[in-house]
Coordinates of C-alpha atoms in Angstrom, one line a residue:
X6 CA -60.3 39.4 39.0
X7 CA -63.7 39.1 37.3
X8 CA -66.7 37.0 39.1
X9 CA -66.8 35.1 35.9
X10 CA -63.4 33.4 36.4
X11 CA -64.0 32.7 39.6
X12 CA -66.9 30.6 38.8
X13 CA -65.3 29.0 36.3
X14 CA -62.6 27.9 38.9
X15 CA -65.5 26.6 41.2
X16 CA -66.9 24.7 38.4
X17 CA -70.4 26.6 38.9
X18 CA -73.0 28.2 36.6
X19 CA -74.5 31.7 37.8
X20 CA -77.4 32.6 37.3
X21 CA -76.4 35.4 35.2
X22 CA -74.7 32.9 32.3
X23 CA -79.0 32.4 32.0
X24 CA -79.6 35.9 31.8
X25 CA -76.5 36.0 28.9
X26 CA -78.2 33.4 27.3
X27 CA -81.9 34.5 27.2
X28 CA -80.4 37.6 26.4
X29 CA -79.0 36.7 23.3
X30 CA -81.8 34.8 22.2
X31 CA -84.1 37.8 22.4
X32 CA -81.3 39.4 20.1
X33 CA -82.1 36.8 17.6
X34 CA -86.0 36.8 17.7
X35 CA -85.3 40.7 17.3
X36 CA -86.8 41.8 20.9
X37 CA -83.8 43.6 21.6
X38 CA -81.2 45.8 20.2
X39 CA -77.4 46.6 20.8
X40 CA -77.2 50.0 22.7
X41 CA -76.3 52.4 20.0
X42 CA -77.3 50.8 17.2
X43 CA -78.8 52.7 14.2
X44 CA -81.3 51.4 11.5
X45 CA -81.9 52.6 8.0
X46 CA -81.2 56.0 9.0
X47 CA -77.2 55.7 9.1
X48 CA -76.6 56.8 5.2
X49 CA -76.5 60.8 4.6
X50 CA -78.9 62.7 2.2
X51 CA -75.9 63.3 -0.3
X52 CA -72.8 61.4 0.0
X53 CA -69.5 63.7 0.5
X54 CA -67.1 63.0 -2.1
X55 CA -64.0 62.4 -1.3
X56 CA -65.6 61.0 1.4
X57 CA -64.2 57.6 2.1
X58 CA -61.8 57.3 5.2
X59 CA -59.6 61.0 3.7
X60 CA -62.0 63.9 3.0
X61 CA -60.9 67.2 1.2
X62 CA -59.8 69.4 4.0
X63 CA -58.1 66.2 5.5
X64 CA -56.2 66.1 2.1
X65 CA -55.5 70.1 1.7
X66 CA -54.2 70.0 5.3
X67 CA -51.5 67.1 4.3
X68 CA -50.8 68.5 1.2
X69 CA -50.0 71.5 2.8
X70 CA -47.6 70.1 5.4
X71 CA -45.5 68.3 3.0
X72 CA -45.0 71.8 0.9
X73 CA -44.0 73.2 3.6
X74 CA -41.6 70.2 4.5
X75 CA -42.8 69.9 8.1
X76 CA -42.9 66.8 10.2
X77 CA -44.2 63.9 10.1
X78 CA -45.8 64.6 7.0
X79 CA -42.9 65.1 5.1
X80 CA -41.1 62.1 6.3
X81 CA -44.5 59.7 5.5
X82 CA -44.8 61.2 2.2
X83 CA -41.1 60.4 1.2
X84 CA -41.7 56.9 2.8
X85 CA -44.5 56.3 0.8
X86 CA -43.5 57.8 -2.9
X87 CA -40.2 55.5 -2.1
X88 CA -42.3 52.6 -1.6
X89 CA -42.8 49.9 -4.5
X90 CA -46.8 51.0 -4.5
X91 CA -45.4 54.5 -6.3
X92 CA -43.4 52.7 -9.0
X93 CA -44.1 54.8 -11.6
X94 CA -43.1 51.2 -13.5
X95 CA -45.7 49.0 -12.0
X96 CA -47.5 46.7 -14.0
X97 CA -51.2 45.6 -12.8
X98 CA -51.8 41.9 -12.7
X99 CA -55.4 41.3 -13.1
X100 CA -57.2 38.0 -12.8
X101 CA -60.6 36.9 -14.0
X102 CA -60.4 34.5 -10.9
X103 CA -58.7 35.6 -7.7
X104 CA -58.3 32.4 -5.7
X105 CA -57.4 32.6 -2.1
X106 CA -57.2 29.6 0.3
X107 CA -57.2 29.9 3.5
X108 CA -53.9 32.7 4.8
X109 CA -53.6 33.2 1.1
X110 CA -52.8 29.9 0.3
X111 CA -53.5 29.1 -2.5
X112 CA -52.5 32.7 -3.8
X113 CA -53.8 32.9 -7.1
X114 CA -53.7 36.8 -7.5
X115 CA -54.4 37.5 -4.0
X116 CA -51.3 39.9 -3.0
X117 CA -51.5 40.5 -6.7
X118 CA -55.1 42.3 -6.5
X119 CA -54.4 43.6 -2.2
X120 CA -51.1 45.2 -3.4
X121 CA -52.2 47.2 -7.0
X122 CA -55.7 48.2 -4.3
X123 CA -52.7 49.7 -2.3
X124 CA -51.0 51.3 -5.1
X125 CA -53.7 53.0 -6.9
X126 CA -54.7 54.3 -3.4
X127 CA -50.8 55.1 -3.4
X128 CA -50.7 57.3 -6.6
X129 CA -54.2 58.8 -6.0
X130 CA -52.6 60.4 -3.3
X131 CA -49.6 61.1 -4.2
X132 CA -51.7 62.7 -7.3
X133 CA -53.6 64.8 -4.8
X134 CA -50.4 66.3 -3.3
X135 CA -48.2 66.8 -5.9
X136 CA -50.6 67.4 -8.9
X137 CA -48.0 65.7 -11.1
X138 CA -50.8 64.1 -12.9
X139 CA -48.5 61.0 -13.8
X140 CA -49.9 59.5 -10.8
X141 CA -53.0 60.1 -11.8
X142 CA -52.9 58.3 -14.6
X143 CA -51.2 55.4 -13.0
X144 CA -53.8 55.3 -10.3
X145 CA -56.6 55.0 -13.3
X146 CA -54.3 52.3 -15.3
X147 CA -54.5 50.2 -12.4
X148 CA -58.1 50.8 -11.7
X149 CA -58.8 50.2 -15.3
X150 CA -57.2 47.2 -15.7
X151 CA -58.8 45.3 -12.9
X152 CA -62.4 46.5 -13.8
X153 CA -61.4 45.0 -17.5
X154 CA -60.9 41.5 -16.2
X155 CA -61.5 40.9 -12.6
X156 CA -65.5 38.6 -12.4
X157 CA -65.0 36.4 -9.2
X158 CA -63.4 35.9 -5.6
X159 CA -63.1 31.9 -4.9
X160 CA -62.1 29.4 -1.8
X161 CA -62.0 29.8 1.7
X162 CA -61.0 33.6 1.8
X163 CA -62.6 34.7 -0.6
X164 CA -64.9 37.0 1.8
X165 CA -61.8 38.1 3.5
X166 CA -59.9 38.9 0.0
X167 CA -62.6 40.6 -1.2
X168 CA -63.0 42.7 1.8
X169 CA -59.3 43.8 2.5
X170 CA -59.0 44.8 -1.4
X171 CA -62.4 46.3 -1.7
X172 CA -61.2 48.8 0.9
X173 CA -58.3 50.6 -0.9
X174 CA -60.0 50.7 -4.3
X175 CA -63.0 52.6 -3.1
X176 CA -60.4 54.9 -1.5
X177 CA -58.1 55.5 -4.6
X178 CA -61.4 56.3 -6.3
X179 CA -62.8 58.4 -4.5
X180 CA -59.8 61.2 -5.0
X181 CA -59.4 60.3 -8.6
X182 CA -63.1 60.9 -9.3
X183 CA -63.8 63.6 -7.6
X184 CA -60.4 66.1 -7.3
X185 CA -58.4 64.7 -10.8
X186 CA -58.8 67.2 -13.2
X187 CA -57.7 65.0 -16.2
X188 CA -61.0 62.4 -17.5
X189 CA -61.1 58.9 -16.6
X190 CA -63.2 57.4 -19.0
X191 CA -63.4 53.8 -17.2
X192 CA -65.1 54.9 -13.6
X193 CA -68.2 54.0 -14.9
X194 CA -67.1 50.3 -15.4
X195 CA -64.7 50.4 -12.1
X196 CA -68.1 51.6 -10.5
X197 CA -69.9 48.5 -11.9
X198 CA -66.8 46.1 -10.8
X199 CA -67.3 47.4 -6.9
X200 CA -71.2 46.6 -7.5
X201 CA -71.4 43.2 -9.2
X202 CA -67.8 41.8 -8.0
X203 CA -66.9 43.0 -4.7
X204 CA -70.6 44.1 -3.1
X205 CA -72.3 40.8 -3.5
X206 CA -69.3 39.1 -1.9
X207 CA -69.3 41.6 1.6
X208 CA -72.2 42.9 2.4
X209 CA -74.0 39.9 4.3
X210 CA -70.9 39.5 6.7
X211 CA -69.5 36.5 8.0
X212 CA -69.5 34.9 10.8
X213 CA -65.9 33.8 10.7
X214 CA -63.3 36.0 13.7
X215 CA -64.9 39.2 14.0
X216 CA -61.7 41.2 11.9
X217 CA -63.1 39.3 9.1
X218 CA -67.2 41.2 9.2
X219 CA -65.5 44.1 10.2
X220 CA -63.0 44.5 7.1
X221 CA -65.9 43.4 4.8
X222 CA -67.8 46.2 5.8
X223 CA -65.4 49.1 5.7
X224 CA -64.9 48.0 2.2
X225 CA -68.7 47.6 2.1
X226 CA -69.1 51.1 3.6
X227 CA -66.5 52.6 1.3
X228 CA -67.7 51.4 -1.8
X229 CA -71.5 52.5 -0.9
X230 CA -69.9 55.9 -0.4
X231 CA -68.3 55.7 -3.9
X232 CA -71.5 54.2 -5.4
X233 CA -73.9 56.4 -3.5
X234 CA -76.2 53.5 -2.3
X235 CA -77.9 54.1 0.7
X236 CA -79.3 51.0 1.3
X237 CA -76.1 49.3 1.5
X238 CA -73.9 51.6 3.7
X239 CA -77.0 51.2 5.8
X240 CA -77.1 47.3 6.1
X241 CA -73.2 47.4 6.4
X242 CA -73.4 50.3 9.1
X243 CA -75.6 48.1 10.8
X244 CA -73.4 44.8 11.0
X245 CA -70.8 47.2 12.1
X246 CA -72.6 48.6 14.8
X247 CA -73.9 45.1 15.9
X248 CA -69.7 43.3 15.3
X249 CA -68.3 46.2 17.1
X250 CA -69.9 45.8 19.9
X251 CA -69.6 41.9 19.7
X252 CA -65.2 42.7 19.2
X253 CA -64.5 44.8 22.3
X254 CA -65.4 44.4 25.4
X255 CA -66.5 47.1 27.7
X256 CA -67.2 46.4 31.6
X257 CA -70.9 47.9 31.1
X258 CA -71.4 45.1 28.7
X259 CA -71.8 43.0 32.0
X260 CA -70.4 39.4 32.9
X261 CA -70.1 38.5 29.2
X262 CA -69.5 39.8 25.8
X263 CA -71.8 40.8 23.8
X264 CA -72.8 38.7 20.7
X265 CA -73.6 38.8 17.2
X266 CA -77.3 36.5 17.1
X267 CA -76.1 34.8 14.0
X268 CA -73.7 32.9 15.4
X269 CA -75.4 31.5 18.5
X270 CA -73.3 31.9 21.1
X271 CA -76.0 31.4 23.7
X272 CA -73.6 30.3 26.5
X273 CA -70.8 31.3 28.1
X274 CA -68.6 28.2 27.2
X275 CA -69.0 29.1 23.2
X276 CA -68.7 32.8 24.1
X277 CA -65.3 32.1 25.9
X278 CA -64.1 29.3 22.9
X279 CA -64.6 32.1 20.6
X280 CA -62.9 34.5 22.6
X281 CA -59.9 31.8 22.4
X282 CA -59.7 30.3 25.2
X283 CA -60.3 33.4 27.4
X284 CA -62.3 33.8 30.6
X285 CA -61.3 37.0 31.9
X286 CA -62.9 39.7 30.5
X287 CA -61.7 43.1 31.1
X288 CA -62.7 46.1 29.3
X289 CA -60.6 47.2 26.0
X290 CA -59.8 43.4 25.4
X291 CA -61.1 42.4 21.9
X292 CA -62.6 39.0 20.5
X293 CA -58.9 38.2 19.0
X294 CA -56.4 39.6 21.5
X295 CA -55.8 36.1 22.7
X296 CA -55.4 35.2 19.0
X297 CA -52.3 37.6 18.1
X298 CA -52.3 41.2 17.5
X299 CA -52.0 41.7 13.9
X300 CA -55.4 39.9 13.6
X301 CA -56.3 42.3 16.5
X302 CA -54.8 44.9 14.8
X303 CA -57.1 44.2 11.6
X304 CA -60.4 44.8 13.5
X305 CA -59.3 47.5 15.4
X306 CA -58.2 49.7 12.1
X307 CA -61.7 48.3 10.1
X308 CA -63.4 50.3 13.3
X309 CA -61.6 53.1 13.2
X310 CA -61.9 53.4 9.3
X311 CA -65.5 53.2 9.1
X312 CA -65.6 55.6 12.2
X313 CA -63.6 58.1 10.2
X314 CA -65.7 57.6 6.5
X315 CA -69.0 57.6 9.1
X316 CA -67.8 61.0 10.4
X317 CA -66.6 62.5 7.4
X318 CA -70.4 61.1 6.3
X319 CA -72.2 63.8 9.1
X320 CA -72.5 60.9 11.6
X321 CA -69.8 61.4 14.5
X322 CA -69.6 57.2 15.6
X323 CA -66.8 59.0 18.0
X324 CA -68.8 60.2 20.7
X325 CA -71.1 57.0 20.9
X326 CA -69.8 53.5 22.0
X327 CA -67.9 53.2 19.0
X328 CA -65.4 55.5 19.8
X329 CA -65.6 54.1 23.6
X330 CA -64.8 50.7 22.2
X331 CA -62.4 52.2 19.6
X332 CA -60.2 54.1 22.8
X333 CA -60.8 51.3 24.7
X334 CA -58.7 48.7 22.5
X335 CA -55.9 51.0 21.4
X336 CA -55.1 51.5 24.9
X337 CA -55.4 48.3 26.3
X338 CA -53.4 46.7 23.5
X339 CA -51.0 49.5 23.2
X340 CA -49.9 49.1 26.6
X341 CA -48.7 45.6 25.7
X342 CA -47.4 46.4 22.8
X343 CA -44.5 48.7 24.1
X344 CA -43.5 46.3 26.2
X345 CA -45.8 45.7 29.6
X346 CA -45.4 42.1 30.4
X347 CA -49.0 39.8 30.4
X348 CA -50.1 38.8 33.1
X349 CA -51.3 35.5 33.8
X350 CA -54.7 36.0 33.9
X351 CA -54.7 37.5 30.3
X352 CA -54.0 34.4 27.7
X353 CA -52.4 32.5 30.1
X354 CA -49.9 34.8 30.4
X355 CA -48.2 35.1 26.6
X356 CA -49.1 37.4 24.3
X357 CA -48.4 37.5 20.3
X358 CA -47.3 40.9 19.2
X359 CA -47.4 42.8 16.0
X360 CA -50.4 45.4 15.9
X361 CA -49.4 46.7 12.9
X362 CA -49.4 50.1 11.8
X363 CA -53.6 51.0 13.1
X364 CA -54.0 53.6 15.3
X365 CA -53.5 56.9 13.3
X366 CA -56.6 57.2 12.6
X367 CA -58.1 56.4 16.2
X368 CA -55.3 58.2 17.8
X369 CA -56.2 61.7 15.7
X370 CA -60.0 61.4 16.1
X371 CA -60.6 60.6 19.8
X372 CA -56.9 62.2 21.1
X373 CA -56.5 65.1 19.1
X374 CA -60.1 65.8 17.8
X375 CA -61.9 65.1 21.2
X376 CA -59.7 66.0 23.7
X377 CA -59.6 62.3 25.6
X378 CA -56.0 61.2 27.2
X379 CA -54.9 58.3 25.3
X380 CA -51.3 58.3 27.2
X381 CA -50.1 54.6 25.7
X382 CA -51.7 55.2 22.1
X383 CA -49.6 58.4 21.9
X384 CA -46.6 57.1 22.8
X385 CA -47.3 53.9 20.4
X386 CA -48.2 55.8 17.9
X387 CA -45.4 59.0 18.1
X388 CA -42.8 55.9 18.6
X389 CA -43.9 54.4 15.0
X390 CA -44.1 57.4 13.0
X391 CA -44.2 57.3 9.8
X392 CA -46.9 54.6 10.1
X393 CA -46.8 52.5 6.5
X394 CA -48.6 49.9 5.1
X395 CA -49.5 46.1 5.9
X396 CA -49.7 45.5 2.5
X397 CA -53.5 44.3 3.0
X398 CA -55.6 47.3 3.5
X399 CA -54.0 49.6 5.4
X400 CA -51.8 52.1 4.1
X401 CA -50.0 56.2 5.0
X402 CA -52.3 57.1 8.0
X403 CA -49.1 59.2 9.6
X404 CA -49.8 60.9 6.9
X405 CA -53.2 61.2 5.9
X406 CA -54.2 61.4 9.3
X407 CA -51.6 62.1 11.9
X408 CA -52.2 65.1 13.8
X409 CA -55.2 66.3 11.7
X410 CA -57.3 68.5 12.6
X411 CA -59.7 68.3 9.7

């Protein structure tokens, strides 16, 4: 068991709960920096189009498994073209005000706006595969209709909204725009709907559960890419960098975890109320695990996204603590998620299930790309194949991403 719970048995205070806390005040005056963190230099040159989470060879390589009628691709693609976000009858449901109380509740247009995200995502690649250009055109209907009317995100999860839904239209864009052969008159004004509507509302982060700052900045990220704007993938790569490290826990972090300054958690008593309830700290567990999965299962996929848009960008996050942090996770939460009992050391010995279907994308990039063993991930993942949607922001990644090599 870690020192730190044994002091907190005693009822002592070590001396290195000081260090922790002058620690993170020198964050916050700005004497310090997270290990890994990058500045202004994050953004490329020139953007890579399709470039946000699926890049071209990622997409010829799918598209190229479901012709040939192979597995799993073949099985995800007939899961998702049978879903309701391929309805070749869907109608969009726009609002100018999208009002979302706290779990969605009020719901004024909230699944409304996550769910056509999803489907215009949805048809854009099932566009890309099939070239039946009827999804095409569905994928720009939806788009259109939104940029027409949408103006404002209101109440408590407005941030949140705005972030889960801001990731799948940047997405569904990105492969319309740049491998549609038909004209979509309207990107201009879905380009300035990402920019006035969505931007604004993401980019400063929140200090709310860390799978909140880290879904507003993949769509933040994503829609930078689509936009070609520098300077905001490079303030949202930054908050990443900085609420990745604050969401996982690594052993090298020392007694603690680390912290975002903002939220001045200068001792370990807020550090552990945040980390509900939890005093233990063991490396893979994240800020939430204590919470429930899915929540976890939200930050965990926002990582791995951004990972996967920053490598497809010419930055490899992979091979840095990202990608540590990333493996980490997965495996710690995938062991508990086939079935290993808690023990009672970890959230008092009950855990809250339901990571959702996140660790595609991880799985391909650190597993497959890199070489590392990722023995409970694989068998997580391999045993949930095809891997859907959440109907928030995640959608098809057995198929976009399972097994890629590209």
């Amino acid at each position: 068991m870690p020192a730190i719970s044994a002091f907190h048995r005693a009822g002592r205070r070590p001396a290195f709960l000081l260090t922790a806390a002058v620690a993170t005040t020198a964050l916050a005056a700005g004497f310090l920096s997270l290990p890994g963190a990058r500045s202004a230099e994050a953004a490329p040159a020139a953007f890579t189009h399709p470039g946000v989470i699926v890049s071209q060879g990622q997409l010829d390589f799918t598209r190229g498994k479901v012709d040939a009628g192979a597995q799993p691709w073949k099985s995800a693609f007939d899961q998702m073209t049978a879903s309701k976000y391929a309805d070749p009858n869907r109608t969009a449901k726009p609002r100018a005000t999208v009002e979302c109380g706290s779990y969605s509740n009020p719901d004024y247009g909230c699944t409304d706006e996550r769910e056509d995200a999803i489907a215009a995502y949805t048809n854009a690649l099932a566009w890309y595969i099939t070239r039946d250009e009827r999804y095409a055109k569905k994928s720009i209907e939806l788009m259109d209709a939104w940029s027409a009317v949408i103006k404002t995100h209101t109440n408590s999860n407005a941030p949140l909204q705005t972030g889960w839904a801001g990731s799948s239209w940047p997405k569904a864009a990105e492969i319309i725009k740049h491998t549609y052969t038909g004209t979509w008159p309207g990107s201009g004004r879905f380009a300035t709907m990402l920019r006035d509507v969505y931007l604004p509302e993401i980019i400063n982060g929140s200090d709310s559960n860390g799978n909140w700052e880290l879904s507003m900045m993949e769509a933040a990220v994503g829609i930078s890419v689509f936009l070609d704007d520098r300077t905001s993938y490079d303030k949202a790569m930054a908050k990443f960098r900085a609420r990745t490290a604050a969401y996982v826990y690594l052993a090298s972090d020392g007694a603690v975890p680390r912290t975002v300054p903002s939220q001045n958690l200068d001792t370990t008593a807020k550090i552990v109320k945040y980390w509900q309830g939890q005093s233990t700290f063991v490396t893979g567990l994240t800020q939430e695990t204590c919470r429930d999965f899915t929540h976890t299962g939200y930050g965990i996929s926002a990582i791995a996204h951004i990972a996967e848009t920053s490598r497809i960008q010419g930055q490899d996050l992979y091979g840095t603590d990202v990608g540590e942090r990333l493996r980490q996770a997965l495996g710690f939460q995938s062991r508990y998620e086939l079935g290993e009992p808690a023990p009672d050391w970890l959230c008092g010995g009950s855990l809250d299930l339901g990571l959702g279907p996140v660790t595609e994308v991880g799985y391909n990039a650190l597993h497959n790309r890199l070489g590392t063993a990722m023995t409970n991930t694989q068998l997580l993942t391999e045993r949930s194949r095809p891997a859907g949607s959440n109907n928030l922001f995640v959608a098809w990644e057995t198929l976009t991403h399972g097994d890629n090599p590209n």
